[in-house]
Amino acid sequence: MSKSIFRKKSVAKILSDVECGFSDAEHPGTASQLQKELNVKDLTLMGIAAVVGAGIFSTIGEASFYGGPGVSILFIITAVTCGFSALCYAEFASRIPVAGSAYTYAYASFGELIAWIIGWDLLMEYAIGNIAVAISWSTYFVNLLEGFHIHMPEYLTMDYFSAFRAQEKIQELTASGKLADITDNMKSAAVAWANAPGFGNIKFIANLPALGIVFVITYLVYIGIRETKKATNAMVVLKVVIVIAVIAIGFFYVTPANWHPFMPNGFKGVMKGVSGVFFAYIGFDAISTTAEECQNPQKDLPRGMIYSLLICTVLYILISLVLTGMVSYKDLQVGDPLAFVFAKVGLKNISYVISISAVIATASVLLIFQLGQPRIWMSMSRDGLLPKAFSRIHPKFKTPSFATIVTGFVVAIPALFLNLTEVTDLTSIGTLFAFVLVCGGVLLMPREAAVKGKFHLPYVNAKYVVPFIFIGMIYLFWKPFMDILAGENIHEKFPFFLFIILSAALTIAAVVRNLSLIPVLGLLSCFYLMTELTYQSWIRFLAWLLIGLVIYVLYGYKHSLIGKAQNEVK
């Protein structure tokens, strides 16, 4: 079995299957293929739509609180890390221009088991990310309605457990006389509990706006890529115009003294915002799932990913400088930092415009991820690892219809009842894991000569660079490493030890096998960011992968088309 679980699907086989109408596993050989509607402009705008969202409107505040103005450096570091991964995605997209993203790339480079793991990982990343974005959108939308003096009952705008815990916490604080510790959020959640219909502890409390936006977005994705493209382009243009206007106006209210000290908590404080800043970049890779709907995927997909990443990085750096220049970094630990700073300097009308932009921005992020996830289901179904229904193509709309509907329910139902703010790290660790495997996959693929009209990753021999970086890192981090060994809860540092082992192994491989520099740097930088995430996130992530392995053993391994073909040959 060990050999067969690592069976690979050749690039030629992947491409020929799509050409022969294999895109619809239920109706192979028919004309039910995806529509080729996207060009480089559409892909760039989709990338911006996926990236400029909840991150720039929320998590940037928390990162600025810890890192001060120096958080702009973290945006550059994260952009470089994502840039390495983007170039590796672009290499794969050029060679394998089909839907499936990192799942399809892993099937061609690592084999079936790793492909399943990364596909399962992507399903988690997109689903949890979408649930979090839907809940975030609901918060902005409810605040926007309040601006029009439209009030929704609290019990229709939040989840059951938040309301239940809030009323218990208020009772506890009141009994102990700690009334000053009762926050406005607690009061609002307690009001939801008190006013919700029901009896006893059984009450109807649900986040209806989150449910509504998921259904609207799912409908858009279901009826066609052309309609999705038009909606995305309109939302992106509007929100980018607003973000640029915010930057331009904000610079007139910057007080340079707020930029000193630039890194108030040192580099360690800057790095504390890794999770939030990386979360702000998640999404540019989602457009690789649309490869079969691109007019010229080998040329346009790489450009779309790289252009969107560059544009978003410039916007993020400027926004972080404006935020930390308008007010002290100490005031930025808020959920809506952009709206907050303008209200703080007396520009409440601008604050209101930002709230409108936040609603549009988060909706566009949801749109792109709801577009990407069904195409992962579809690709796994094509290979027999999931039931055939998931790769069913709608005869009229030319979209993966069943997978899109399932995705809608998978996101909508949890968003209705759950509060998943604790698992945003899970989205980040899932994305970084996908990046690690894509960079590693490029190293396993044979190098090809440049072909006109196709993107080709520039080759630089890693053995002339990586060993010096490794030696430099040992010199700089030797003392912190020894402190870790002498500290408590050493088991929680296991991811960091894995990183050290991986770094040493890659350094040796770079020298012996003349590896390409860009994927090596991408793999190492992404894995390092994974070590900066919490130990609890690693445990949850591994638990999710374990569940996936059980499903693979019980269904995927037995129904794999590649596996069946190999058995027939035998």
Coordinates of N, CA and C in Angstrom, one line a residue, residues 113-303:
L113 N -1.5 10.7 -1.7 CA -1.7 10.9 -0.3 C -1.5 12.3 0.1
I114 N -0.4 12.9 -0.3 CA -0.1 14.3 0.0 C -1.1 15.2 -0.7
A115 N -1.5 14.8 -1.9 CA -2.5 15.6 -2.7 C -3.8 15.6 -1.8
W116 N -4.2 14.5 -1.3 CA -5.4 14.4 -0.5 C -5.3 15.3 0.7
I117 N -4.1 15.2 1.4 CA -3.9 16.0 2.6 C -4.0 17.5 2.3
I118 N -3.4 18.0 1.2 CA -3.5 19.4 0.9 C -4.9 19.8 0.4
G119 N -5.6 18.9 -0.3 CA -6.9 19.2 -0.7 C -7.8 19.3 0.5
W120 N -7.7 18.4 1.5 CA -8.4 18.5 2.7 C -8.1 19.7 3.5
D121 N -6.8 20.1 3.5 CA -6.4 21.3 4.2 C -7.0 22.5 3.6
L122 N -7.0 22.6 2.2 CA -7.6 23.7 1.5 C -9.1 23.9 1.8
L123 N -9.8 22.7 1.9 CA -11.2 22.8 2.3 C -11.4 23.4 3.6
M124 N -10.6 23.1 4.6 CA -10.6 23.7 5.9 C -10.3 25.2 5.9
E125 N -9.2 25.5 5.2 CA -8.8 26.9 5.1 C -9.9 27.8 4.5
Y126 N -10.5 27.4 3.4 CA -11.5 28.2 2.7 C -12.8 28.2 3.6
A127 N -13.2 27.1 4.2 CA -14.5 27.0 4.9 C -14.4 27.9 6.2
I128 N -13.3 27.7 7.0 CA -13.2 28.4 8.2 C -13.0 29.9 7.9
G129 N -12.2 30.2 6.9 CA -12.0 31.6 6.5 C -13.3 32.2 6.1
N130 N -14.1 31.5 5.3 CA -15.4 32.1 4.9 C -16.3 32.3 6.1
I131 N -16.3 31.3 7.0 CA -17.2 31.5 8.2 C -16.8 32.7 9.0
A132 N -15.5 32.9 9.2 CA -15.0 34.1 9.9 C -15.4 35.4 9.2
V133 N -15.2 35.4 7.8 CA -15.5 36.6 7.0 C -17.0 36.9 7.0
A134 N -17.8 35.8 7.0 CA -19.3 36.0 7.0 C -19.7 36.7 8.3
I135 N -19.1 36.2 9.4 CA -19.4 36.8 10.7 C -18.9 38.2 10.8
S136 N -17.7 38.4 10.3 CA -17.2 39.8 10.3 C -18.1 40.7 9.4
W137 N -18.5 40.2 8.3 CA -19.4 41.0 7.4 C -20.7 41.4 8.1
S138 N -21.2 40.5 8.9 CA -22.4 40.7 9.6 C -22.2 41.9 10.6
T139 N -21.1 41.9 11.3 CA -20.8 43.0 12.3 C -20.8 44.3 11.6
Y140 N -20.1 44.4 10.5 CA -20.0 45.7 9.7 C -21.4 46.1 9.2
F141 N -22.1 45.1 8.7 CA -23.5 45.4 8.1 C -24.4 45.9 9.2
V142 N -24.4 45.3 10.4 CA -25.3 45.7 11.4 C -25.0 47.1 11.9
N143 N -23.6 47.4 12.0 CA -23.2 48.8 12.3 C -23.7 49.8 11.2
L144 N -23.6 49.4 10.0 CA -24.0 50.2 8.9 C -25.5 50.5 9.0
L145 N -26.3 49.5 9.3 CA -27.8 49.7 9.4 C -28.0 50.7 10.6
E146 N -27.3 50.6 11.6 CA -27.4 51.6 12.8 C -27.2 53.0 12.3
G147 N -26.3 53.2 11.3 CA -26.1 54.5 10.8 C -27.3 55.1 10.1
F148 N -28.1 54.2 9.6 CA -29.4 54.6 8.9 C -30.6 54.5 9.9
H149 N -30.2 54.4 11.2 CA -31.2 54.3 12.3 C -32.1 53.1 12.1
I150 N -31.6 52.0 11.6 CA -32.3 50.7 11.4 C -31.7 49.8 12.4
H151 N -32.5 49.3 13.4 CA -31.9 48.5 14.5 C -32.5 47.0 14.3
M152 N -31.5 46.1 14.2 CA -31.9 44.7 14.2 C -31.8 44.2 15.7
P153 N -32.7 43.3 16.1 CA -32.6 42.8 17.4 C -31.3 42.0 17.6
E154 N -30.7 42.2 18.8 CA -29.4 41.6 19.0 C -29.3 40.1 18.9
Y155 N -30.5 39.5 19.2 CA -30.5 38.0 19.1 C -30.5 37.5 17.7
L156 N -30.7 38.4 16.7 CA -30.6 38.0 15.3 C -29.3 38.4 14.7
T157 N -28.3 38.8 15.5 CA -27.0 39.3 14.9 C -25.8 38.7 15.5
M158 N -26.0 37.6 16.3 CA -24.9 37.0 17.0 C -25.1 35.5 17.2
D159 N -24.1 34.8 17.7 CA -24.3 33.4 17.9 C -24.8 33.1 19.3
Y160 N -25.3 31.9 19.5 CA -26.0 31.5 20.8 C -25.0 31.5 21.9
F161 N -23.8 30.9 21.7 CA -22.8 30.7 22.8 C -22.2 32.0 23.3
S162 N -22.0 33.0 22.4 CA -21.5 34.3 22.8 C -22.5 34.9 23.8
A163 N -23.8 34.9 23.4 CA -24.9 35.5 24.3 C -25.0 34.7 25.6
F164 N -24.9 33.4 25.6 CA -25.0 32.6 26.8 C -23.8 32.9 27.7
R165 N -22.6 32.9 27.2 CA -21.4 33.2 28.0 C -21.4 34.6 28.5
A166 N -21.9 35.6 27.8 CA -21.9 37.0 28.2 C -22.8 37.1 29.4
Q167 N -24.0 36.6 29.4 CA -24.9 36.8 30.5 C -24.4 36.1 31.8
E168 N -23.7 34.9 31.6 CA -23.1 34.3 32.7 C -22.0 35.1 33.3
K169 N -21.1 35.7 32.4 CA -20.0 36.5 32.8 C -20.5 37.7 33.6
I170 N -21.5 38.4 33.1 CA -22.1 39.6 33.7 C -22.6 39.2 35.1
Q171 N -23.3 38.1 35.3 CA -23.7 37.7 36.6 C -22.6 37.4 37.5
E172 N -21.5 36.9 37.0 CA -20.3 36.6 37.8 C -19.7 37.9 38.3
L173 N -19.5 38.8 37.3 CA -18.8 40.1 37.7 C -19.7 40.9 38.6
T174 N -21.0 40.9 38.4 CA -21.9 41.7 39.3 C -21.8 41.1 40.7
A175 N -21.8 39.8 40.8 CA -21.8 39.2 42.2 C -20.5 39.5 42.9
S176 N -19.4 39.6 42.2 CA -18.1 39.9 42.8 C -17.8 41.4 42.9
G177 N -18.8 42.3 42.4 CA -18.6 43.7 42.5 C -17.7 44.3 41.5
K178 N -17.4 43.6 40.5 CA -16.4 44.1 39.4 C -17.2 44.7 38.3
L179 N -18.0 45.7 38.5 CA -18.9 46.2 37.5 C -18.1 46.9 36.4
A180 N -16.9 47.5 36.8 CA -16.1 48.2 35.8 C -15.6 47.3 34.7
D181 N -15.5 45.9 34.9 CA -15.0 45.0 34.0 C -16.1 44.6 32.9
I182 N -17.3 45.0 33.1 CA -18.4 44.7 32.1 C -18.2 45.6 30.9
T183 N -17.9 45.0 29.8 CA -17.7 45.7 28.5 C -19.1 46.0 27.8
D184 N -19.0 46.9 26.8 CA -20.2 47.1 26.0 C -20.6 45.9 25.2
N185 N -19.6 45.1 24.7 CA -19.9 43.9 24.0 C -20.6 42.9 24.8
M186 N -20.2 42.8 26.1 CA -20.9 41.9 27.0 C -22.3 42.3 27.2
K187 N -22.5 43.6 27.4 CA -23.9 44.1 27.6 C -24.8 43.8 26.4
S188 N -24.3 44.0 25.2 CA -25.0 43.8 24.0 C -25.4 42.3 23.9
A189 N -24.4 41.4 24.2 CA -24.7 40.0 24.1 C -25.7 39.5 25.2
A190 N -25.6 40.2 26.3 CA -26.6 39.8 27.4 C -28.0 40.3 27.1
V191 N -28.1 41.4 26.4 CA -29.4 41.9 25.9 C -30.0 40.9 24.9
A192 N -29.1 40.4 24.0 CA -29.6 39.3 23.1 C -30.2 38.1 23.8
W193 N -29.5 37.7 24.9 CA -29.9 36.5 25.6 C -31.3 36.9 26.3
A194 N -31.4 38.1 26.9 CA -32.6 38.4 27.7 C -33.8 38.6 26.8
N195 N -33.6 39.1 25.5 CA -34.7 39.4 24.7 C -35.1 38.3 23.7
A196 N -34.2 37.3 23.6 CA -34.4 36.2 22.6 C -35.7 35.4 22.9
P197 N -36.5 35.0 21.9 CA -37.7 34.2 22.2 C -37.2 32.8 22.5
G198 N -38.0 32.1 23.3 CA -37.7 30.7 23.7 C -38.2 30.5 25.1
F199 N -37.7 29.4 25.7 CA -38.1 29.1 27.1 C -36.9 28.5 27.8
G200 N -36.6 29.0 29.0 CA -35.5 28.5 29.8 C -34.2 28.8 29.1
N201 N -33.3 27.8 29.0 CA -32.0 28.0 28.3 C -32.1 27.7 26.8
I202 N -33.3 27.3 26.4 CA -33.5 27.1 24.9 C -34.0 28.3 24.3
K203 N -33.2 29.1 23.6 CA -33.5 30.3 23.0 C -33.1 30.4 21.5
F204 N -33.9 31.2 20.7 CA -33.5 31.3 19.3 C -32.6 32.5 19.2
I205 N -31.3 32.2 19.0 CA -30.3 33.2 18.8 C -29.5 32.8 17.6
A206 N -29.4 33.6 16.6 CA -28.7 33.2 15.4 C -28.3 34.5 14.6
N207 N -27.2 34.3 13.8 CA -26.6 35.4 13.1 C -27.2 35.4 11.7
L208 N -28.4 36.0 11.5 CA -29.1 36.0 10.2 C -28.4 36.8 9.1
P209 N -27.8 37.9 9.4 CA -27.1 38.6 8.3 C -25.9 37.7 7.7
A210 N -25.2 37.0 8.6 CA -24.2 36.1 8.1 C -24.8 35.0 7.2
L211 N -25.9 34.5 7.6 CA -26.6 33.5 6.7 C -27.0 34.1 5.4
G212 N -27.6 35.3 5.5 CA -28.0 36.0 4.2 C -26.9 36.3 3.2
I213 N -25.8 36.8 3.7 CA -24.7 37.1 2.8 C -24.1 35.9 2.1
V214 N -24.0 34.8 2.9 CA -23.5 33.5 2.3 C -24.4 33.0 1.2
F215 N -25.7 33.1 1.4 CA -26.7 32.6 0.4 C -26.6 33.5 -0.9
V216 N -26.5 34.8 -0.7 CA -26.4 35.7 -1.8 C -25.2 35.5 -2.6
I217 N -24.0 35.3 -1.9 CA -22.8 35.1 -2.6 C -22.8 33.7 -3.3
T218 N -23.3 32.7 -2.6 CA -23.4 31.4 -3.2 C -24.2 31.4 -4.5
Y219 N -25.3 32.1 -4.5 CA -26.1 32.2 -5.7 C -25.4 32.9 -6.8
L220 N -24.6 33.9 -6.5 CA -23.8 34.6 -7.6 C -22.8 33.6 -8.2
V221 N -22.1 32.9 -7.3 CA -21.1 31.9 -7.8 C -21.8 30.8 -8.6
Y222 N -23.0 30.4 -8.2 CA -23.7 29.3 -8.8 C -24.1 29.6 -10.2
I223 N -24.6 30.9 -10.5 CA -25.1 31.2 -11.8 C -24.1 31.5 -12.8
G224 N -22.8 31.6 -12.5 CA -21.8 31.7 -13.5 C -20.6 32.6 -13.2
I225 N -19.5 32.2 -13.8 CA -18.2 32.9 -13.6 C -18.3 34.4 -14.2
R226 N -19.1 34.6 -15.3 CA -19.2 35.9 -15.9 C -19.9 36.9 -14.9
E227 N -21.0 36.4 -14.2 CA -21.7 37.2 -13.3 C -20.8 37.5 -12.0
T228 N -20.1 36.5 -11.6 CA -19.1 36.6 -10.5 C -18.1 37.6 -10.8
K229 N -17.5 37.5 -12.0 CA -16.5 38.5 -12.5 C -17.0 39.9 -12.4
K230 N -18.2 40.1 -13.0 CA -18.7 41.5 -13.0 C -18.9 42.1 -11.6
A231 N -19.5 41.2 -10.7 CA -19.7 41.7 -9.3 C -18.4 42.0 -8.6
T232 N -17.4 41.1 -8.8 CA -16.1 41.3 -8.2 C -15.4 42.5 -8.7
N233 N -15.4 42.7 -10.0 CA -14.7 43.9 -10.5 C -15.3 45.2 -10.0
A234 N -16.6 45.2 -9.9 CA -17.3 46.5 -9.4 C -17.0 46.7 -8.0
M235 N -17.0 45.7 -7.1 CA -16.7 45.8 -5.7 C -15.2 46.2 -5.5
V236 N -14.3 45.7 -6.3 CA -12.9 46.0 -6.1 C -12.6 47.4 -6.5
V237 N -13.1 47.9 -7.6 CA -12.9 49.2 -8.0 C -13.4 50.2 -7.0
L238 N -14.6 49.9 -6.4 CA -15.1 50.8 -5.4 C -14.3 50.9 -4.1
K239 N -13.9 49.7 -3.7 CA -13.2 49.7 -2.4 C -11.8 50.2 -2.5
V240 N -11.1 49.9 -3.7 CA -9.8 50.5 -3.8 C -9.8 52.0 -3.9
V241 N -10.8 52.5 -4.6 CA -10.9 54.0 -4.7 C -11.1 54.6 -3.2
I242 N -11.9 53.9 -2.4 CA -12.1 54.4 -1.1 C -10.9 54.3 -0.2
V243 N -10.1 53.1 -0.4 CA -8.9 53.0 0.4 C -7.9 54.0 0.0
I244 N -7.7 54.3 -1.3 CA -6.8 55.3 -1.8 C -7.2 56.7 -1.2
A245 N -8.5 57.0 -1.2 CA -9.0 58.2 -0.7 C -8.7 58.4 0.8
V246 N -8.9 57.3 1.5 CA -8.6 57.2 3.0 C -7.1 57.5 3.2
I247 N -6.2 56.9 2.4 CA -4.8 57.2 2.5 C -4.5 58.7 2.3
A248 N -5.0 59.2 1.2 CA -4.7 60.6 0.8 C -5.2 61.6 1.8
I249 N -6.4 61.4 2.3 CA -7.0 62.3 3.4 C -6.2 62.1 4.7
G250 N -6.0 60.8 5.0 CA -5.3 60.6 6.3 C -3.9 61.2 6.4
F251 N -3.2 61.3 5.3 CA -1.8 61.9 5.4 C -1.9 63.3 5.8
F252 N -3.0 64.0 5.6 CA -3.1 65.4 6.1 C -3.3 65.5 7.6
Y253 N -3.6 64.4 8.2 CA -3.8 64.4 9.7 C -2.7 63.6 10.4
V254 N -1.6 63.3 9.7 CA -0.5 62.6 10.3 C 0.3 63.5 11.2
T255 N 0.6 63.0 12.4 CA 1.5 63.7 13.3 C 2.8 62.9 13.3
P256 N 3.9 63.4 12.7 CA 5.1 62.6 12.6 C 5.7 62.1 13.9
A257 N 5.3 62.8 15.0 CA 5.8 62.4 16.3 C 5.3 61.0 16.7
N258 N 4.1 60.7 16.1 CA 3.5 59.4 16.4 C 4.3 58.2 15.9
W259 N 5.2 58.5 14.9 CA 6.1 57.5 14.3 C 7.3 57.2 15.1
H260 N 7.5 57.9 16.3 CA 8.6 57.7 17.1 C 8.2 57.2 18.5
P261 N 8.7 56.1 19.0 CA 9.7 55.2 18.4 C 9.1 54.4 17.3
F262 N 9.8 54.0 16.3 CA 9.3 53.3 15.1 C 9.0 51.9 15.5
M263 N 9.8 51.2 16.4 CA 9.5 49.9 16.9 C 9.5 49.9 18.4
P264 N 8.4 50.4 19.0 CA 8.4 50.6 20.5 C 8.6 49.3 21.3
N265 N 8.2 48.2 20.7 CA 8.4 46.9 21.4 C 9.5 46.0 20.8
G266 N 10.3 46.7 20.0 CA 11.4 46.0 19.3 C 10.9 45.1 18.2
F267 N 11.8 44.3 17.6 CA 11.4 43.4 16.5 C 10.5 42.3 17.0
K268 N 10.7 41.9 18.2 CA 9.8 40.9 18.8 C 8.4 41.4 18.8
G269 N 8.2 42.6 19.1 CA 6.8 43.2 19.1 C 6.2 43.2 17.7
V270 N 7.1 43.6 16.7 CA 6.6 43.6 15.3 C 6.2 42.2 14.9
M271 N 7.0 41.2 15.3 CA 6.7 39.8 14.9 C 5.4 39.2 15.6
K272 N 5.0 39.9 16.7 CA 3.8 39.4 17.4 C 2.6 39.6 16.5
G273 N 2.6 40.4 15.5 CA 1.5 40.6 14.7 C 1.5 39.7 13.4
V274 N 2.3 38.7 13.4 CA 2.5 37.8 12.2 C 1.1 37.2 11.8
S275 N 0.4 36.7 12.8 CA -0.9 36.0 12.4 C -1.9 37.0 11.8
G276 N -2.0 38.2 12.4 CA -2.9 39.2 11.8 C -2.5 39.7 10.5
V277 N -1.2 40.0 10.3 CA -0.7 40.5 9.0 C -0.8 39.5 8.0
F278 N -0.4 38.2 8.3 CA -0.5 37.2 7.3 C -2.0 36.9 6.9
F279 N -2.9 37.0 7.9 CA -4.3 36.8 7.6 C -4.8 37.9 6.6
A280 N -4.1 39.1 6.6 CA -4.5 40.1 5.7 C -4.0 39.8 4.3
Y281 N -3.1 38.9 4.1 CA -2.6 38.5 2.7 C -3.3 37.3 2.2
I282 N -4.0 36.6 3.0 CA -4.6 35.3 2.5 C -5.6 35.6 1.4
G283 N -5.5 34.9 0.3 CA -6.4 35.0 -0.8 C -5.9 35.1 -2.2
F284 N -4.7 35.6 -2.3 CA -4.2 35.8 -3.7 C -4.0 34.4 -4.4
D285 N -3.8 33.3 -3.6 CA -3.7 32.0 -4.2 C -5.0 31.4 -4.7
A286 N -6.1 32.0 -4.2 CA -7.4 31.4 -4.5 C -7.7 31.5 -6.0
I287 N -7.1 32.5 -6.7 CA -7.4 32.7 -8.1 C -6.8 31.5 -8.9
S288 N -5.9 30.8 -8.4 CA -5.3 29.7 -9.1 C -6.4 28.6 -9.3
T289 N -7.4 28.6 -8.5 CA -8.5 27.6 -8.7 C -9.3 27.8 -9.9
T290 N -9.2 29.0 -10.5 CA -10.0 29.4 -11.7 C -9.2 29.2 -13.0
A291 N -8.2 28.4 -13.0 CA -7.3 28.2 -14.2 C -8.1 27.8 -15.4
E292 N -9.1 26.9 -15.3 CA -9.8 26.4 -16.4 C -10.8 27.4 -17.0
E293 N -11.0 28.5 -16.2 CA -11.9 29.6 -16.7 C -11.1 30.8 -17.2
C294 N -9.8 30.6 -17.4 CA -8.9 31.7 -17.9 C -8.8 31.6 -19.4
Q295 N -8.7 32.7 -20.1 CA -8.5 32.7 -21.5 C -7.1 32.2 -21.9
N296 N -6.1 32.7 -21.1 CA -4.7 32.3 -21.3 C -4.0 32.1 -20.0
P297 N -4.3 30.9 -19.4 CA -3.9 30.7 -18.0 C -2.3 30.7 -17.8
Q298 N -1.6 30.1 -18.8 CA -0.1 30.1 -18.7 C 0.5 31.5 -18.5
K299 N -0.1 32.5 -19.1 CA 0.4 33.8 -19.1 C -0.3 34.7 -18.1
D300 N -1.6 34.6 -18.0 CA -2.4 35.5 -17.2 C -2.5 35.2 -15.7
L301 N -2.5 33.9 -15.4 CA -2.6 33.5 -14.0 C -1.3 34.0 -13.2
P302 N -0.1 33.8 -13.6 CA 1.0 34.3 -12.9 C 1.0 35.8 -12.8
R303 N 0.7 36.5 -13.9 CA 0.6 37.9 -13.8 C -0.4 38.4 -12.8

